[in-house]
Coordinates of C-alpha atoms and ligand atoms in Angstrom, one line a residue:
X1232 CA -9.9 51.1 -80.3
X1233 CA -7.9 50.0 -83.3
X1234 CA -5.1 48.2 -81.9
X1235 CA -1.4 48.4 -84.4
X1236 CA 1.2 45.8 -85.3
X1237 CA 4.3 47.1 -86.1
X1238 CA 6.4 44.2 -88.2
X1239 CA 10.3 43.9 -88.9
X1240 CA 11.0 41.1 -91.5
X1241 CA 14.6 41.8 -91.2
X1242 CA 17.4 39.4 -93.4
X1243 CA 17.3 36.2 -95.2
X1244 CA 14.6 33.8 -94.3
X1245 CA 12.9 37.0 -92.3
X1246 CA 10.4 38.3 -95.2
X1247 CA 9.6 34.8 -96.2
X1248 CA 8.7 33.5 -92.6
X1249 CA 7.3 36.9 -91.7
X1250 CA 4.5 36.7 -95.2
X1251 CA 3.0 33.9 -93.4
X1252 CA 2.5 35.1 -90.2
X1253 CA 1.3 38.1 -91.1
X1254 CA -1.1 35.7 -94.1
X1255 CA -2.3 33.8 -90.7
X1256 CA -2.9 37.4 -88.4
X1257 CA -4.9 39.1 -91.3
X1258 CA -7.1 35.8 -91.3
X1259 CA -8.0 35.9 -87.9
X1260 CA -7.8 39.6 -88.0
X1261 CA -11.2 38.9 -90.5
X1262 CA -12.4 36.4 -89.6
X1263 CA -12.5 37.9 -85.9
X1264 CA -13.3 41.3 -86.9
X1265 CA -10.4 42.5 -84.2
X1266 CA -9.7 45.8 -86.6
X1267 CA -6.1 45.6 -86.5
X1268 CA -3.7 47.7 -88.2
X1269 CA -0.3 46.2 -90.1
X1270 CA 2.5 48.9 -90.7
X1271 CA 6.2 47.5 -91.8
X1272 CA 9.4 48.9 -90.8
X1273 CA 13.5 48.3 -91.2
X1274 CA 15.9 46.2 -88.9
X1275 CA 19.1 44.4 -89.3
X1276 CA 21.4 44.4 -92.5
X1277 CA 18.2 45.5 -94.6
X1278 CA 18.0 48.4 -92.5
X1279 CA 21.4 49.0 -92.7
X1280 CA 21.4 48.4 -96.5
X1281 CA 18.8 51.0 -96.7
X1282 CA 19.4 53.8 -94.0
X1283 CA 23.1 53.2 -92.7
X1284 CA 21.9 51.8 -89.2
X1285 CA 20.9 48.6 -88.4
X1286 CA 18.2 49.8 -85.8
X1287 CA 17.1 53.7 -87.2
X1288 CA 15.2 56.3 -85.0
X1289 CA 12.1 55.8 -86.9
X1290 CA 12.1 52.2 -86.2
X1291 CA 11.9 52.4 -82.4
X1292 CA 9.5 55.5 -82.8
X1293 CA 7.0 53.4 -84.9
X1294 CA 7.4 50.4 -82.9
X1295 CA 6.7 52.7 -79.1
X1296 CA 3.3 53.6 -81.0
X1297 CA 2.5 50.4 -81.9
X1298 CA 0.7 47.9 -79.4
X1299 CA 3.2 45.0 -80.5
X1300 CA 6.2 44.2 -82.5
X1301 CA 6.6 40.9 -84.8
X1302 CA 9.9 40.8 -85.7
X1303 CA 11.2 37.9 -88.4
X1304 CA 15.6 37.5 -87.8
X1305 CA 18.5 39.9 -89.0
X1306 CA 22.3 39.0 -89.7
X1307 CA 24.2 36.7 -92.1
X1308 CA 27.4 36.3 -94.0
X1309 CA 27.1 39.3 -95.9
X1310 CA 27.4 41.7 -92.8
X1311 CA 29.4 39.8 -91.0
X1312 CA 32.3 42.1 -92.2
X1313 CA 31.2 45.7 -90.8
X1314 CA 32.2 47.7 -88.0
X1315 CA 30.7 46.2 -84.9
X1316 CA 28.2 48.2 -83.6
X1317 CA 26.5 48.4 -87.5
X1318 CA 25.8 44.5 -87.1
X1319 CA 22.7 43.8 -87.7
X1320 CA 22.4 41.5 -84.5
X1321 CA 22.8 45.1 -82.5
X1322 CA 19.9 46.4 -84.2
X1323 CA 18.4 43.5 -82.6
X1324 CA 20.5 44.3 -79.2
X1325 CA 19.2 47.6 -79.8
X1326 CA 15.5 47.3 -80.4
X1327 CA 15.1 45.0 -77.1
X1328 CA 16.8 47.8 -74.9
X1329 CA 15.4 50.2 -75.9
X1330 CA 12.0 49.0 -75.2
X1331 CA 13.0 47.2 -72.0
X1332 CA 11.8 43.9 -73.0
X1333 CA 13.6 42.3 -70.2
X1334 CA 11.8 38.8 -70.6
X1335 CA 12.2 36.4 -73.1
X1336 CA 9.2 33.8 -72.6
X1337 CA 10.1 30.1 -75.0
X1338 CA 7.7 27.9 -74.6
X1339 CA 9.2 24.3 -75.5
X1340 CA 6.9 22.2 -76.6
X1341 CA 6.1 19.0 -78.1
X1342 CA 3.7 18.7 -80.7
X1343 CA 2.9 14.7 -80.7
X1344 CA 2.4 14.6 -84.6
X1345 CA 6.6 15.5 -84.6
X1346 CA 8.1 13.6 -82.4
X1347 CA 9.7 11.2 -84.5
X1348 CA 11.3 14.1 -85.9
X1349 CA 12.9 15.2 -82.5
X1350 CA 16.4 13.9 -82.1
X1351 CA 15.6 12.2 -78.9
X1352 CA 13.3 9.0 -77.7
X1353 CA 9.6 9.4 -77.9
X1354 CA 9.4 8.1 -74.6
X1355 CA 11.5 10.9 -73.1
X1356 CA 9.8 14.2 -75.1
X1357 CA 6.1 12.5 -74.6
X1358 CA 4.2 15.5 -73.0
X1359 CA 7.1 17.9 -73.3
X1360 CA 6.0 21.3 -72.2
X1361 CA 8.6 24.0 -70.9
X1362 CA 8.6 27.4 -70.9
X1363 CA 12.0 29.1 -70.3
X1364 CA 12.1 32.7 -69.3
X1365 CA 15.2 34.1 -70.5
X1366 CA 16.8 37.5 -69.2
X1367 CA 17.0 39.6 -72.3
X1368 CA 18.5 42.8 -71.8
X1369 CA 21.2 42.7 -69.6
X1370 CA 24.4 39.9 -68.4
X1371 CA 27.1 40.0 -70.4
X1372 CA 25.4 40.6 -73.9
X1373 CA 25.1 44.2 -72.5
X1374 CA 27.5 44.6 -69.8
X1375 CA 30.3 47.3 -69.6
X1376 CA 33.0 47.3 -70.0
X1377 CA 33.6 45.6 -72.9
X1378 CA 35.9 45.4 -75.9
X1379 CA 39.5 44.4 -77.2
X1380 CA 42.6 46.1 -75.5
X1381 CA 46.2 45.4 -75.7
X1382 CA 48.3 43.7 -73.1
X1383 CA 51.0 44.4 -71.5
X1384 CA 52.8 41.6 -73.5
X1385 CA 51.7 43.3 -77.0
X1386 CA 49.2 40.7 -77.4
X1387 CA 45.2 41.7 -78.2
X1388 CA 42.9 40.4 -75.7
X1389 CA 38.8 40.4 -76.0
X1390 CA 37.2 41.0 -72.7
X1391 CA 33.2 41.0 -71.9
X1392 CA 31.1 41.9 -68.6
X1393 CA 28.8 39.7 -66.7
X1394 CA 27.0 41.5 -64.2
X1395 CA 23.1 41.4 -62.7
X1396 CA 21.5 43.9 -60.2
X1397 CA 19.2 42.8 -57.5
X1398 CA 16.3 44.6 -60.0
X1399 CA 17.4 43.0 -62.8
X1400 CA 17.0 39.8 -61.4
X1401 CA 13.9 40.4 -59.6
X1402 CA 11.5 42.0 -62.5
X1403 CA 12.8 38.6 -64.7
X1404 CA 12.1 36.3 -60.8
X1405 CA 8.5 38.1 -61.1
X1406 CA 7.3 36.8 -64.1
X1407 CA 9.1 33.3 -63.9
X1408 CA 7.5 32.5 -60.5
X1409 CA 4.1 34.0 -61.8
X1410 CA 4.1 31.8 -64.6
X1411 CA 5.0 28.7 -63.1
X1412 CA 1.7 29.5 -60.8
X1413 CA 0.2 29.3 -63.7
X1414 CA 1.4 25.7 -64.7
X1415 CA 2.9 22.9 -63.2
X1416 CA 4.2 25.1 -60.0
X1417 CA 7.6 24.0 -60.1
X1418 CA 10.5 26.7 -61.3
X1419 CA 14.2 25.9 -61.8
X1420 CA 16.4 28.7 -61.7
X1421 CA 19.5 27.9 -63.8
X1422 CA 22.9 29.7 -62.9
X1423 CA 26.3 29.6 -62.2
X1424 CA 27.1 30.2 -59.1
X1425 CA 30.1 27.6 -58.0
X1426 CA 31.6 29.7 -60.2
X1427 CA 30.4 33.5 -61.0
X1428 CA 29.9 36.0 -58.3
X1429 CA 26.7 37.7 -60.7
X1430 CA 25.4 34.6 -60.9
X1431 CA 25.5 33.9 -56.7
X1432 CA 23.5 37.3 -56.4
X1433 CA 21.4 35.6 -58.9
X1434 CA 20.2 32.6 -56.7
X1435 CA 20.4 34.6 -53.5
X1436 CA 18.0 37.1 -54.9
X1437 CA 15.6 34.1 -56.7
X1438 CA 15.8 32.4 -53.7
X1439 CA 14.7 34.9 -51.5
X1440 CA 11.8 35.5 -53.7
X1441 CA 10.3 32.0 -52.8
X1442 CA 8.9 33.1 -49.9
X1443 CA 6.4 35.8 -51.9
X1444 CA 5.4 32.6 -53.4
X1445 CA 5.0 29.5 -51.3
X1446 CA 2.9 27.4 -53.9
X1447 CA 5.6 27.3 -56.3
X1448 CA 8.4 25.1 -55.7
X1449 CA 12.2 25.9 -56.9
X1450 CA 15.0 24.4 -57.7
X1451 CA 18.3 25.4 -58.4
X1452 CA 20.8 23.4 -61.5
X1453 CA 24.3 24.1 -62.7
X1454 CA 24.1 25.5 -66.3
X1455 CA 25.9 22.4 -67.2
X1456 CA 24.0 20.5 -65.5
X1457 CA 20.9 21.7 -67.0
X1458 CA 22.3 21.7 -70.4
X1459 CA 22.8 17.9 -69.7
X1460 CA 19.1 17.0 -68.3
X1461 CA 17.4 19.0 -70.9
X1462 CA 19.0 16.1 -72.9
X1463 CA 18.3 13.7 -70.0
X1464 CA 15.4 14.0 -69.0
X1465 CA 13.6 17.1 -70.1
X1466 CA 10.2 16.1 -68.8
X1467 CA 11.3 17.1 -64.9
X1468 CA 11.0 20.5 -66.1
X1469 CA 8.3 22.4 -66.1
X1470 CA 9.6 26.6 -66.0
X1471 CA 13.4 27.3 -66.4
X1472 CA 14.4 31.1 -65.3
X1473 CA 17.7 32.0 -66.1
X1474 CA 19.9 34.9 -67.5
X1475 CA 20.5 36.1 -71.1
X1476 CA 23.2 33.9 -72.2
X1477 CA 22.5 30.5 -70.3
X1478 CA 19.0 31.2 -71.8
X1479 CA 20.3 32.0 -75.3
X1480 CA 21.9 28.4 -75.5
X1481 CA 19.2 26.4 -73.2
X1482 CA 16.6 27.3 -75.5
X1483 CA 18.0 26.4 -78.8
X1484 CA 18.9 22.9 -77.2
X1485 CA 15.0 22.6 -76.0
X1486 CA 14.3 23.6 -80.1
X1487 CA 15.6 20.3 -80.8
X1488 CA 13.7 18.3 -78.6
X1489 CA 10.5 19.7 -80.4
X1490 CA 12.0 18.6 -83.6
X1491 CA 13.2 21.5 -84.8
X1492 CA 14.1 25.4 -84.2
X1493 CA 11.7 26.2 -87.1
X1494 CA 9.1 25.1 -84.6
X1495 CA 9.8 27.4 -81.3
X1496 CA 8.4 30.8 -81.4
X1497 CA 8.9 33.6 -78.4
X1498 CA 7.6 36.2 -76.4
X1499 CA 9.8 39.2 -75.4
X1500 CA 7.8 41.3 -73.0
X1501 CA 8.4 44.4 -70.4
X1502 CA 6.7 45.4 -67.5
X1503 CA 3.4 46.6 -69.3
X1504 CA 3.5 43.3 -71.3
X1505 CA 3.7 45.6 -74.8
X1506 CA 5.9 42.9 -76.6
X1507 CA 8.1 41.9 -79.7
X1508 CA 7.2 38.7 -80.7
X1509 CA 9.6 36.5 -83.0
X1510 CA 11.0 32.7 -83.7
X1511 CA 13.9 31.7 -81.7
X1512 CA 15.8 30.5 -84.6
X1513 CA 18.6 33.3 -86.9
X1514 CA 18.2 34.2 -90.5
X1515 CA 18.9 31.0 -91.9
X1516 CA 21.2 32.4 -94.9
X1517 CA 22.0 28.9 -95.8
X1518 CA 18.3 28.2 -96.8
X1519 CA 17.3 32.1 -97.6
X1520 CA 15.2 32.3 -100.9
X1521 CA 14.2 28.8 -101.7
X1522 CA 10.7 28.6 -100.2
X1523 CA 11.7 25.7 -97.5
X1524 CA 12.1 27.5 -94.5
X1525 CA 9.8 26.5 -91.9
X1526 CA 7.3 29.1 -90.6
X1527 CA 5.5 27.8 -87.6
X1528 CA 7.5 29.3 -85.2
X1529 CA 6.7 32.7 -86.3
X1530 CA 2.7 31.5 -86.9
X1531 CA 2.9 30.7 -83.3
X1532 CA 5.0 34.0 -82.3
X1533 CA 1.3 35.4 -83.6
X1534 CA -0.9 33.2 -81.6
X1535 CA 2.2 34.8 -78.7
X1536 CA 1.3 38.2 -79.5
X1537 CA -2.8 37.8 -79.7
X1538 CA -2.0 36.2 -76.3
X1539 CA -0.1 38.1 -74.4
X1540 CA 0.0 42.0 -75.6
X1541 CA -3.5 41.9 -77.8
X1542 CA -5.6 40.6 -75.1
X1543 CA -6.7 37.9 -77.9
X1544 CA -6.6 34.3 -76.3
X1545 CA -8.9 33.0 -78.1
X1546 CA -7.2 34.1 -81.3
X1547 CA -4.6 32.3 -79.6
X1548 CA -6.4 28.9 -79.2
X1549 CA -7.5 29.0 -83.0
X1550 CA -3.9 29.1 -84.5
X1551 CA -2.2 26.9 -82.2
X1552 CA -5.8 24.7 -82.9
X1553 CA -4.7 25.4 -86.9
X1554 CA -1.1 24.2 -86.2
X1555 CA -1.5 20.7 -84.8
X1556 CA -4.1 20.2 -87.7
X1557 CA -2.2 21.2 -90.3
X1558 CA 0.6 18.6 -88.4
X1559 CA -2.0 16.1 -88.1
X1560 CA -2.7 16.1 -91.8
X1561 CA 0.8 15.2 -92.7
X1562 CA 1.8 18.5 -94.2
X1563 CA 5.8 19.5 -93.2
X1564 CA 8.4 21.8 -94.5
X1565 CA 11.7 20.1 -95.1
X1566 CA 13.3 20.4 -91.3
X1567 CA 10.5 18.1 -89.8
X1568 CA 10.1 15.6 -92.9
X1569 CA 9.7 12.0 -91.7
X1570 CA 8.9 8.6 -93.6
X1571 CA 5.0 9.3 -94.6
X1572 CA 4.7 12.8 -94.5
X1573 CA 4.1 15.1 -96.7
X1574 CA 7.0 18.0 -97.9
X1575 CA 5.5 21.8 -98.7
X1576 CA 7.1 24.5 -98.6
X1577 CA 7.1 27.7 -96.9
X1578 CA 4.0 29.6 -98.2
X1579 CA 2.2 26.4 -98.7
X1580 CA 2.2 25.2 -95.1
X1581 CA 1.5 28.9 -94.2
X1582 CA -1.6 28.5 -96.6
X1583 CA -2.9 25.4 -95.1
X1584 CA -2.7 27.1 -91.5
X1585 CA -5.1 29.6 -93.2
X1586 CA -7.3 26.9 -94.6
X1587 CA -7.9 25.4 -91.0
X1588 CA -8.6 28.4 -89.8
X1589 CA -11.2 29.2 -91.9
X1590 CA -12.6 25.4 -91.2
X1591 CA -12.0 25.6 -87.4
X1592 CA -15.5 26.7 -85.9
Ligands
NAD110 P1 20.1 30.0 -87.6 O1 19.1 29.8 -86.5 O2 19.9 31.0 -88.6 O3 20.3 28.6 -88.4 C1 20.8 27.4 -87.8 C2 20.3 26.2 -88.6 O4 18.9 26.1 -88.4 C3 20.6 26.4 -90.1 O5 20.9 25.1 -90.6 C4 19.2 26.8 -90.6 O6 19.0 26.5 -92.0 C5 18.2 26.1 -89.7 N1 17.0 26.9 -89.5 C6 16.9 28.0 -88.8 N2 15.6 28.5 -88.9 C7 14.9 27.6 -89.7 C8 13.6 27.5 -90.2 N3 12.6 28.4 -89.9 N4 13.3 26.4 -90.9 C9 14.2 25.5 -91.2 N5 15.5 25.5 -90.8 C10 15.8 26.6 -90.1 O7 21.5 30.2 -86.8 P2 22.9 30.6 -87.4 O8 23.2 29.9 -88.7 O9 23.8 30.4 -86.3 O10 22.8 32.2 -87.7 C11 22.6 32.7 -89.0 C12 22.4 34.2 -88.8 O11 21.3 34.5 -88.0 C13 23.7 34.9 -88.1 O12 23.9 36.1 -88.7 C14 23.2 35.1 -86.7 O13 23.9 36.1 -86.0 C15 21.7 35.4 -86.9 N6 20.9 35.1 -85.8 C16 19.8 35.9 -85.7 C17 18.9 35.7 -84.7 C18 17.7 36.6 -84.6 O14 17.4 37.4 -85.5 N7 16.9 36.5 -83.5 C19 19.0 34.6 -83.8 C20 20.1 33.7 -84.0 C21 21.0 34.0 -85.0

């Protein structure tokens, strides 16, 4: 059966970073003969440009047919003045509630051709591989109440939610301690709880789920603490579990250890593993329109979404394969330029993915 891709380029850098992974999926798409169909749709200040709503009906309609989402990055300077919930990054909110993708899967890691561009020691990112499942669609980027209100003392005050249900945590537990069975068999859940009461349910409830899996063994860190070994010592991690805003910030920190956030792609994924795939990093307005933007990370949010909703792994294998020879022959975009490489830009490094695809047997 014909399977569909439904892609959101979204703002800035989006379009540009999105052209090349969608270059790279229509290669394999041939040269595989997989059949699959692209159809485009609106998010973020685009979307907002064009239809007054930064996430429209049609766009969650389209992307519930499809069989996966590839989503480039929304927001920037030029929205940063509308009403609040016509931001573009609520479009994003928006699309990842409404198809429950509660888990954000980041896999951190370290090509060897880059790590002279990472900002820390080779000797501490040697090997690096860590995948951090993030909570996506709930703690306190969701929770309610929220809002300004004024005090008593005439003064405005902002005010946020932080709150996680036993299911909440448990659905995001599931597929954290399932895929550290899958790898190294260690899991570090990352919370708060010396301090937040959401975040003690939090290792109450991860803990308790240890004994449906007594192979894997977990460990429990401080956010601050984590943030700090990441830094440290990031090889005694092998899969971090921890809620949407922790994860939000762990993960970009991991980016750097890789070299840069133009390198980390994502996997957002519910419970029927339909998923959105995208690169961790924003819309990049700063370098939006000048061809330099790095693309890998969406390239690899592909090889994500052959992997995980299109049932592809071997699709998988051969762009990841692509990557780390494209890396190997000294090609990089101006983020992960070091002494002896080579600079290209955007569509020329997504053009010499293709070419070692079509050379990779
Ligand atoms: P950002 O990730 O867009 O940029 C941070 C820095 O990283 C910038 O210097 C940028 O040039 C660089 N960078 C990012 N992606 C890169 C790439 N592929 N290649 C080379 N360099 C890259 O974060 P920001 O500046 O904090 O946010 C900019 C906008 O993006 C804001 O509107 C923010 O809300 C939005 N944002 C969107 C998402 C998303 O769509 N998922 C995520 C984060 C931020």
């Amino acid at each position: 059966m014909t399977k569909s891709v439904y892609v959101l380029p979204g703002d800035n850098i989006g379009p540009e970073i999105i052209s090349e992974g969608i270059k790279v999926l229509e290669a394999v798409n041939e040269r595989l003969d997989l059949g699959i169909e692209v159809r485009y749709g609106l998010i973020g200040g685009h979307a907002l440009d064009v239809s007054g709503d930064p996430c429209p009906p049609e766009t969650l309609i389209e992307a519930r047919n499809s069989d996966a989402v590839l989503l480039g990055a929304v927001g920037g300077p030029r929205w940063d003045d509308c009403e609040r919930e016509m931001r573009p990054e609520k479009g994003l909110l928006r699309i990842r509630h409404a198809l429950n993708l509660f888990a954000n899967l980041r896999p951190v890691i370290m090509y060897p051709q880059l790590i002279t561009a990472s900002s820390l020691k080779p000797s501490l990112i040697n090997d690096l591989d860590i995948l951090i499942v993030r909570e996506l669609v709930g703690g306190i980027y969701f929770g309610e109440p929220r809002g300004f209100r004024i005090l008593e003392s005439g003064e405005k005050e902002g005010f946020n939610t932080l709150k996680y249900s036993e299911l909440e945590i448990r659905r995001v537990g599931k597929i954290a301690f399932e895929a550290a069975m899958k790898r190294g068999k260690r899991l570090c859940s990352v919370d708060k709880s010396n301090v937040l009461e959401a975040t003690i349910l939090w290792r109450q409830v991860i803990s308790d789920m240890s004994a449906e899996y007594p192979d894997v063994s977990l460990s429990h860190m401080y956010v601050d603490n984590a943030a700090m070994q990441l830094v440290r010592e990031p090889s005694q991690f092998d899969v971090i579990v921890t809620g949407n805003m922790f994860g939000d910030i762990l993960s970009d920190i991991s980016a750097m250890l890789t070299g840069s956030i133009g390198m980390l792609p994502s996997a957002s994924l519910n419970e029927k593993a339909f998923g959105m795939y995208e690169p961790c990093h924003g819309s990049a307005p700063d370098i939006a329109g000048q061809n330099v933007a790095n693309p890998l990370a969406t390239i690899l949010s592909v090889a994500l979404l052959f992997r995980y909703s299109l049932g592809v792994p071997d699709a998988a294998f051969v762009i990841e394969d692509a990557v780390g020879k494209v890396l190997d022959r000294g090609f990089r975009t101006l983020d992960i330029l070091t002494d002896d490489t080579t600079l290209v830009s955007t569509s020329e490094m997504g053009s010499a993915v293709i070419e070692e695809l079509k050379v990779t047997k």
